[in-house]
Amino acid sequence: MDFLQPVLSGFEVVFTPSNLLFCLAGVLIGMIIGVLPGLGPTATIALLLPITYEIEPASAIILLAGIYYGAMYGGTITSVLLQLPGEAASVVTTFDGYQMARQGRAGPALGIAAIGSFIGGTVSIVGLSLLAPFLAGFALRFGPPEYTALALLGILLVSYLGTGSTIKSVIAAALGLLLATVGQDPLLGTARFTFGSINLSDGLDFVAVAMGLFGLGEILYDLEQRARVSFATSSIGRAWISMSDWAESRGAVARGSLLGFFIGILPGGGGTLASMASYALEKRRSREPERFGEGAIQGVAGPETANNAAATSSFIPLLTLGIPTNPVLALLFGALLLQGIPPGPRLIADNPEVFWGVVNSMYVGNIFLLILSVPLVGVFVQLLRVRGTILAPITVMITMLGVYTINNSPFDIWIVIFFGVVGYLMKKFGFEPGPLVLAFVLGRILETSFRQSLRIFEGDVTGFVTRPISGTILVMMLVVILLPAFGFVRGRLQRRARGAPGSG
Amino acid sequence: MSEQGPSRPGGAVPGDRAALPPEEPGTVLQPTTHEEIPRAGAWAHLVGSLVPLAVGVASLVWATQLGVGSPTQPGPGLWPFAISVVLAASSVVLLVFGRGRREDYEKFTRGALTIALGVVSLGLFMVLFQRVGFELPTLLVLVFWLRFLGGESWRTTVLVAVGATAVFYVLFIVALGTPLPHIAFS
């Protein structure tokens, strides 16, 4: 049972009092953020990035990861009670969850969401524990061409599967890649796009850009009007389910777990796509499809399970290949880089305590999620009454002061302000900031791998296609570009997710 | 709860929620979402495509000046050049083919003025905080946002502004030891 040894030592990392506290804090903060309209998990993680400097790498990722899947559940609460998705992955829950609330069944809706999330997350973690080491071993054979292809695939899929128009996401990604070139050429050291400014010669600080685009940008966008709150039902009851509810939903939960796990691994996949796919699957499988949209519990159970499963399995490409596959993970990738621990195939070998610590914290985090969700729903509902006009200036000041803690550089705060305005304008004009950040984070790796590949191929670009692994990835990219069936799902994504703040 | 008839799932149609009776317990008012901001005029599409195009062309020129080199001997400008081409090309595609998606572009409402004022206040913060420490500018920004941009009462404004500034002091100066310029207890 030798392979169990690192898994068990990972639990040693998790079960220290401070890490347990970070896990709990992360899940709690995530749930609160998911509930509060306006800030999404991306913005919150961006805001907390400066803090991760002060703490251990494993603890930092445990905290941030907790926020991610905690937010998945928090967004459910507002979807069910207010028909307002707290974040993009909860949009599907508004279909049936809100209807259930209007029928006085808010308790069972929230309950099955919590249980489904727990089961989906746990199944996904088991899969991750088994699959990741194997994948990392395989990835050790990756060379620069493979990394180039994979990074491109990730950016492409995020653009294609996102909630905005594809061409606009491509533009946003291109801008992100361009911003990544500011500073010194990674291989030759030449100054690029610095306009003679010393501040720019080190490049744009990723944390400042992220905090500006997602933190400040999001706040400015929501400032434009004040959202007020209206509830579907006055009494929530207990967030728990009956045996018959469980009997109806357990199939959906099982299917959602598997579906979510596999979709989460895909670059570009994540909670949103998984929840959409699960809803479509359940509706197609059901013997009474007309019940969907009117309060069918499978319409909540399946998607909620799937999106938590996907949120967890989406860590696999990050931790094993070193490729973040959605904007949230791009931030985590940045956080790990800041700590001097580059994620990738060597992570398991060189820093096993980080890898297994993070993975095992997910088990614990899911348990926290389940335990917290039952009693705390009432508290969260009260939270919704805090007005945005109070939260906004506080969050803005935290952002501004927080970014200063990284480099003690006022220039970084200017970057936050600048990108805050950019983020606001982007959203007004229908551009997604997510692809920009993902591309920005991947920009350096992508360029370095690309240029190293050119050297390997001695300038012959067709080399990308002839190498088996990178060739396969490129074929996958082509399939993605050409497959019109995706367009159908995407059309529904855009229409439904239009009002969701803070995609994650 | 009164009868509403089957409402469209997920669709944030203003009419749906307007039908909820205001005396319902637990109800405050109606949520306004960004779906209800009117669409912008045709100019928005032009700006949205031409700005990235301009950026793409500009960086194309700069990249060429850096030296593109060749595939066998890449110069520092090669990669930015490639990206600029993609950027410019996509912008053109958007300009030509994207005209149908007018609903993406939101009109700038009066709220946009709020935002502009907010951003200006942040700029003023930047100018001040390096000279007089962060406490006073933070307080001023908070008061401005709470009272003048947010319409909160003076009581709430003062409570939140003073309270938050104090918390920030404890958090950033005492707990984290950040070298923020400050005047209290320095």
XYZ file of N, CA, C and O in Angstrom, chain A residues 258-377:
480
model
N -20.266 12.223 -11.881
C -19.373 11.743 -12.934
C -19.231 12.773 -14.049
O -18.135 13.075 -14.510
N -20.368 13.320 -14.446
C -20.346 14.311 -15.527
C -19.481 15.502 -15.133
O -18.609 15.945 -15.875
N -19.705 16.001 -13.912
C -18.949 17.153 -13.448
C -17.462 16.861 -13.366
O -16.639 17.689 -13.754
N -17.129 15.650 -12.899
C -15.718 15.308 -12.767
C -15.008 15.415 -14.115
O -13.945 16.021 -14.237
N -15.620 14.829 -15.154
C -14.935 14.809 -16.439
C -14.939 16.168 -17.125
O -13.970 16.558 -17.761
N -16.030 16.893 -16.981
C -16.057 18.216 -17.609
C -15.057 19.148 -16.940
O -14.428 19.980 -17.573
N -14.906 18.996 -15.610
C -13.997 19.879 -14.902
C -12.554 19.742 -15.350
O -11.793 20.704 -15.296
N -12.191 18.538 -15.789
C -10.807 18.330 -16.198
C -10.498 19.066 -17.494
O -9.380 19.506 -17.728
N -11.518 19.188 -18.346
C -11.285 19.825 -19.639
C -10.822 21.258 -19.475
O -11.377 21.987 -18.663
N -9.846 21.677 -20.261
C -9.499 23.099 -20.251
C -10.719 23.912 -20.667
O -11.379 23.580 -21.642
N -11.006 24.951 -19.923
C -12.185 25.753 -20.244
C -13.424 25.255 -19.537
O -14.371 25.994 -19.323
N -13.415 23.983 -19.171
C -14.559 23.460 -18.440
C -14.548 23.995 -17.021
O -13.570 24.551 -16.561
N -15.586 23.844 -16.328
C -15.654 24.364 -14.974
C -17.076 24.222 -14.518
O -17.897 23.565 -15.153
N -17.370 24.910 -13.403
C -18.687 24.746 -12.815
C -19.832 25.088 -13.740
O -20.845 24.389 -13.785
N -19.675 26.185 -14.486
C -20.794 26.646 -15.310
C -21.178 25.621 -16.366
O -22.342 25.230 -16.500
N -20.177 25.194 -17.135
C -20.468 24.238 -18.195
C -21.024 22.947 -17.625
O -21.966 22.354 -18.166
N -20.441 22.509 -16.504
C -20.891 21.248 -15.907
C -22.348 21.341 -15.485
O -23.138 20.408 -15.694
N -22.729 22.462 -14.883
C -24.116 22.562 -14.421
C -25.077 22.596 -15.604
O -26.143 21.986 -15.567
N -24.676 23.275 -16.671
C -25.519 23.311 -17.867
C -25.705 21.926 -18.454
O -26.820 21.504 -18.806
N -24.568 21.215 -18.566
C -24.610 19.891 -19.174
C -25.467 18.953 -18.328
O -26.249 18.150 -18.863
N -25.339 19.056 -17.022
C -26.107 18.176 -16.153
C -27.605 18.447 -16.283
O -28.414 17.523 -16.333
N -27.960 19.717 -16.357
C -29.374 20.061 -16.504
C -29.934 19.473 -17.786
O -31.004 18.877 -17.813
N -29.156 19.644 -18.871
C -29.598 19.115 -20.159
C -29.749 17.604 -20.091
O -30.712 17.024 -20.607
N -28.786 16.950 -19.435
C -28.838 15.497 -19.328
C -30.050 15.030 -18.543
O -30.770 14.115 -18.947
N -30.284 15.668 -17.413
C -31.402 15.248 -16.570
C -32.727 15.454 -17.288
O -33.637 14.624 -17.211
N -32.819 16.559 -17.989
C -34.082 16.836 -18.681
C -34.326 15.799 -19.772
O -35.446 15.337 -19.965
N -33.218 15.433 -20.451
C -33.367 14.477 -21.542
C -33.718 13.090 -21.009
O -34.462 12.345 -21.620
N -33.148 12.744 -19.836
C -33.362 11.414 -19.282
C -34.715 11.278 -18.613
O -35.207 10.180 -18.427
N -35.281 12.395 -18.229
C -36.460 12.312 -17.376
C -37.668 11.806 -18.149
O -37.816 12.063 -19.338
N -38.532 11.105 -17.432
C -39.770 10.648 -18.061
C -40.822 11.748 -18.041
O -41.879 11.619 -18.645
N -40.524 12.798 -17.304
C -41.478 13.908 -17.271
C -40.737 15.213 -17.531
O -40.634 16.062 -16.640
N -40.181 15.391 -18.718
C -39.349 16.570 -18.957
C -40.095 17.885 -18.790
O -39.486 18.915 -18.530
N -41.416 17.851 -18.877
C -42.153 19.107 -18.747
C -42.091 19.652 -17.328
O -42.388 20.809 -17.087
N -41.669 18.777 -16.361
C -41.578 19.259 -14.987
C -40.368 20.167 -14.789
O -40.303 20.914 -13.822
N -39.402 20.070 -15.717
C -38.217 20.900 -15.571
C -38.581 22.347 -15.865
O -39.146 22.664 -16.893
N -38.195 23.228 -14.978
C -38.585 24.619 -15.117
C -39.760 24.950 -14.225
O -40.114 26.105 -14.043
N -40.388 23.898 -13.665
C -41.530 24.120 -12.783
C -41.236 23.699 -11.368
O -42.132 23.734 -10.521
N -40.021 23.284 -11.081
C -39.682 22.881 -9.723
C -39.308 21.414 -9.585
O -39.591 20.809 -8.562
N -38.672 20.854 -10.599
C -38.224 19.468 -10.509
C -36.954 19.398 -9.686
O -35.993 20.103 -9.981
N -36.929 18.548 -8.676
C -35.775 18.539 -7.776
C -34.509 18.040 -8.484
O -33.396 18.424 -8.133
N -34.706 17.215 -9.539
C -33.519 16.770 -10.269
C -32.827 17.947 -10.946
O -31.628 17.910 -11.201
N -33.609 18.973 -11.245
C -33.047 20.143 -11.900
C -32.145 20.945 -10.995
O -31.409 21.809 -11.440
N -32.239 20.674 -9.704
C -31.325 21.302 -8.751
C -30.228 20.323 -8.355
O -29.053 20.668 -8.294
N -30.636 19.063 -8.099
C -29.683 18.073 -7.602
C -28.543 17.834 -8.580
O -27.374 17.875 -8.213
N -28.887 17.569 -9.848
C -27.865 17.254 -10.837
C -26.858 18.380 -11.025
O -25.661 18.199 -10.838
N -27.332 19.569 -11.434
C -26.391 20.670 -11.673
C -25.551 21.056 -10.459
O -24.365 21.346 -10.605
N -26.151 21.067 -9.271
C -25.371 21.463 -8.103
C -24.265 20.464 -7.818
O -23.158 20.834 -7.430
N -24.584 19.172 -7.982
C -23.562 18.154 -7.803
C -22.463 18.333 -8.836
O -21.279 18.323 -8.526
N -22.901 18.520 -10.096
C -21.933 18.608 -11.186
C -21.010 19.802 -11.007
O -19.805 19.693 -11.244
N -21.547 20.933 -10.599
C -20.654 22.088 -10.570
C -19.639 22.002 -9.454
O -18.505 22.457 -9.593
N -19.995 21.371 -8.337
C -18.969 21.185 -7.312
C -17.938 20.147 -7.721
O -16.744 20.296 -7.445
N -18.413 19.087 -8.393
C -17.472 18.070 -8.858
C -16.487 18.693 -9.834
O -15.284 18.452 -9.780
N -17.019 19.545 -10.743
C -16.159 20.157 -11.742
C -15.193 21.144 -11.102
O -14.027 21.223 -11.495
N -15.669 21.905 -10.123
C -14.789 22.864 -9.464
C -13.588 22.138 -8.872
O -12.473 22.638 -8.896
N -13.830 20.954 -8.324
C -12.740 20.204 -7.717
C -11.832 19.583 -8.773
O -10.612 19.686 -8.701
N -12.419 18.935 -9.775
C -11.568 18.245 -10.746
C -10.829 19.231 -11.635
O -9.816 18.882 -12.242
N -11.297 20.482 -11.694
C -10.578 21.453 -12.522
C -9.205 21.765 -11.954
O -8.379 22.380 -12.612
N -8.972 21.336 -10.712
C -7.634 21.503 -10.153
C -6.624 20.554 -10.780
O -5.421 20.757 -10.673
N -7.126 19.485 -11.399
C -6.203 18.473 -11.912
C -5.236 19.047 -12.941
O -4.027 18.903 -12.784
N -5.725 19.718 -14.004
C -4.746 20.251 -14.956
C -3.796 21.243 -14.293
O -2.634 21.329 -14.659
N -4.295 21.996 -13.311
C -3.448 22.985 -12.665
C -2.324 22.313 -11.893
O -1.156 22.650 -12.024
N -2.679 21.340 -11.079
C -1.693 20.750 -10.188
C -0.782 19.752 -10.884
O 0.333 19.514 -10.450
N -1.263 19.142 -11.958
C -0.423 18.125 -12.590
C 0.306 18.648 -13.816
O 1.464 18.322 -14.037
N -0.383 19.461 -14.633
C 0.265 19.938 -15.845
C 0.763 21.369 -15.702
O 1.526 21.858 -16.514
N 0.280 22.036 -14.661
C 0.672 23.418 -14.509
C -0.071 24.359 -15.434
O 0.385 25.449 -15.724
N -1.232 23.925 -15.915
C -2.025 24.772 -16.802
C -3.338 25.120 -16.112
O -4.160 24.246 -15.867
N -3.557 26.381 -15.791
C -4.863 26.750 -15.229
C -5.901 26.801 -16.337
O -5.609 27.290 -17.427
N -7.067 26.276 -16.077
C -8.039 26.127 -17.156
C -9.240 27.046 -17.035
O -10.184 26.943 -17.788
N -9.229 27.913 -16.055
C -10.249 28.958 -16.031
C -9.706 30.121 -15.201
O -8.687 29.974 -14.548
N -10.359 31.284 -15.269
C -9.775 32.464 -14.618
C -9.505 32.289 -13.125
O -8.500 32.793 -12.626
N -10.381 31.586 -12.417
C -10.154 31.414 -10.976
C -8.859 30.661 -10.741
O -8.024 31.040 -9.916
N -8.686 29.589 -11.475
C -7.470 28.796 -11.313
C -6.247 29.560 -11.791
O -5.150 29.348 -11.290
N -6.465 30.464 -12.747
C -5.343 31.295 -13.190
C -4.827 32.111 -12.014
O -3.623 32.284 -11.838
N -5.740 32.587 -11.193
C -5.319 33.343 -10.016
C -4.568 32.459 -9.033
O -3.570 32.870 -8.443
N -5.060 31.242 -8.844
C -4.368 30.329 -7.932
C -2.986 29.980 -8.466
O -2.017 29.865 -7.714
N -2.924 29.822 -9.777
C -1.650 29.577 -10.425
C -0.690 30.710 -10.126
O 0.468 30.501 -9.750
N -1.204 31.942 -10.272
C -0.382 33.103 -9.968
C 0.073 33.100 -8.523
O 1.226 33.413 -8.221
N -0.855 32.722 -7.623
C -0.507 32.710 -6.205
C 0.615 31.718 -5.929
O 1.542 31.992 -5.170
N 0.537 30.551 -6.543
C 1.584 29.552 -6.339
C 2.916 30.032 -6.903
O 3.971 29.852 -6.297
N 2.853 30.670 -8.067
C 4.076 31.205 -8.657
C 4.714 32.230 -7.727
O 5.927 32.254 -7.550
N 3.855 33.076 -7.134
C 4.361 34.097 -6.225
C 5.104 33.476 -5.054
O 6.028 34.049 -4.505
N 4.635 32.308 -4.643
C 5.254 31.650 -3.517
C 6.507 30.895 -3.927
O 7.164 30.268 -3.109
N 6.794 30.911 -5.220
C 7.975 30.202 -5.683
C 7.745 28.720 -5.877
O 8.693 27.941 -5.926
N 6.473 28.331 -5.983
C 6.170 26.917 -6.204
C 5.434 26.787 -7.524
O 4.212 26.840 -7.563
N 6.164 26.644 -8.626
C 5.452 26.574 -9.899
C 4.683 25.273 -10.008
O 5.254 24.195 -9.870
N 3.375 25.355 -10.250
C 2.603 24.131 -10.401
C 2.985 23.424 -11.693
O 3.350 24.048 -12.666
N 2.941 22.126 -11.684
C 3.322 21.378 -12.875
C 3.610 19.950 -12.481
O 3.392 19.565 -11.339
N 4.098 19.163 -13.422
C 4.321 17.748 -13.132
C 5.296 17.531 -11.983
O 5.222 16.533 -11.289
N 6.189 18.477 -11.769
C 7.154 18.287 -10.708
C 6.574 18.607 -9.330
O 7.212 18.362 -8.317
N 5.360 19.161 -9.325
C 4.809 19.600 -8.035
C 4.650 18.425 -7.087
O 4.999 18.500 -5.911
N 4.108 17.320 -7.612
C 3.884 16.177 -6.740
C 5.202 15.646 -6.198
O 5.314 15.221 -5.058
N 6.224 15.679 -7.064
C 7.507 15.118 -6.637
C 8.260 16.064 -5.707
O 8.774 15.654 -4.675
N 8.301 17.352 -6.102
C 9.127 18.282 -5.331
C 8.445 18.831 -4.085
O 9.087 19.106 -3.094
N 7.169 19.072 -4.168
C 6.447 19.646 -3.020
C 5.219 18.815 -2.705
O 4.107 19.314 -2.753
N 5.401 17.549 -2.352
C 4.221 16.703 -2.139
C 3.312 17.238 -1.049
O 2.105 17.049 -1.113
N 3.891 17.924 -0.059
C 3.020 18.383 1.030
C 2.061 19.446 0.540
O 0.947 19.552 1.037
N 2.477 20.244 -0.449
C 1.556 21.235 -1.005
C 0.447 20.525 -1.769
O -0.737 20.776 -1.562
N 0.860 19.619 -2.656
C -0.125 18.936 -3.482
C -1.135 18.180 -2.638
O -2.343 18.386 -2.728
N -0.633 17.238 -1.818
C -1.569 16.413 -1.062
C -2.265 17.204 0.025
O -3.410 16.919 0.376
N -1.573 18.220 0.554
C -2.230 19.068 1.536
C -3.453 19.726 0.930
O -4.539 19.713 1.530
N -3.294 20.262 -0.263
C -4.416 20.931 -0.917
C -5.518 19.933 -1.242
O -6.692 20.159 -0.960
N -5.142 18.815 -1.827
C -6.152 17.822 -2.220
C -6.927 17.332 -1.004
O -8.150 17.254 -1.013
N -6.200 16.999 0.054
C -6.895 16.478 1.218
C -7.713 17.533 1.928
O -8.711 17.221 2.575
N -7.299 18.799 1.787
C -8.110 19.853 2.400
C -9.470 19.902 1.744
O -10.438 20.362 2.353
N -9.540 19.428 0.505
C -10.835 19.452 -0.175
C -11.816 18.483 0.478
O -13.015 18.767 0.559
N -11.315 17.322 0.938
C -12.198 16.410 1.657
C -12.787 17.127 2.859
O -13.998 17.132 3.097
N -11.859 17.722 3.614
C -12.286 18.400 4.835
C -13.204 19.563 4.507
O -14.230 19.769 5.151
N -12.817 20.312 3.481
C -13.619 21.468 3.087
C -15.035 21.090 2.717
O -15.990 21.792 3.060
N -15.191 19.980 2.018
C -16.530 19.542 1.642
C -17.360 19.190 2.859
O -18.576 19.413 2.886
N -16.710 18.617 3.868
C -17.440 18.293 5.095
C -17.886 19.577 5.778
O -19.026 19.702 6.228
N -16.968 20.548 5.828
C -17.331 21.846 6.403
C -18.527 22.447 5.684
O -19.443 22.994 6.290
N -18.484 22.351 4.365
C -19.552 22.917 3.533
C -20.893 22.340 3.940
O -21.872 23.047 4.144
N -20.921 21.021 4.078
C -22.164 20.365 4.426
C -22.623 20.776 5.817
O -23.784 21.109 6.034
N -21.680 20.780 6.754
C -22.043 21.100 8.134
C -22.517 22.538 8.240
O -23.495 22.841 8.901
N -21.797 23.447 7.588
C -22.128 24.867 7.716
C -23.431 25.218 7.018
O -24.162 26.095 7.451
N -23.718 24.530 5.921
C -24.823 25.000 5.097
C -26.154 24.856 5.812
O -27.024 25.691 5.669
N -26.300 23.804 6.572
C -27.609 23.571 7.178
C -28.023 24.679 8.154
O -29.057 25.302 7.972
N -27.203 24.970 9.169
C -27.658 25.999 10.101
C -27.493 27.423 9.595
O -28.175 28.319 10.055
N -26.593 27.628 8.653
C -26.230 29.009 8.339
C -27.062 29.674 7.253
O -26.880 30.848 6.981
N -27.944 28.920 6.631
C -28.728 29.518 5.554
C -29.446 30.765 6.040
O -29.448 31.798 5.376
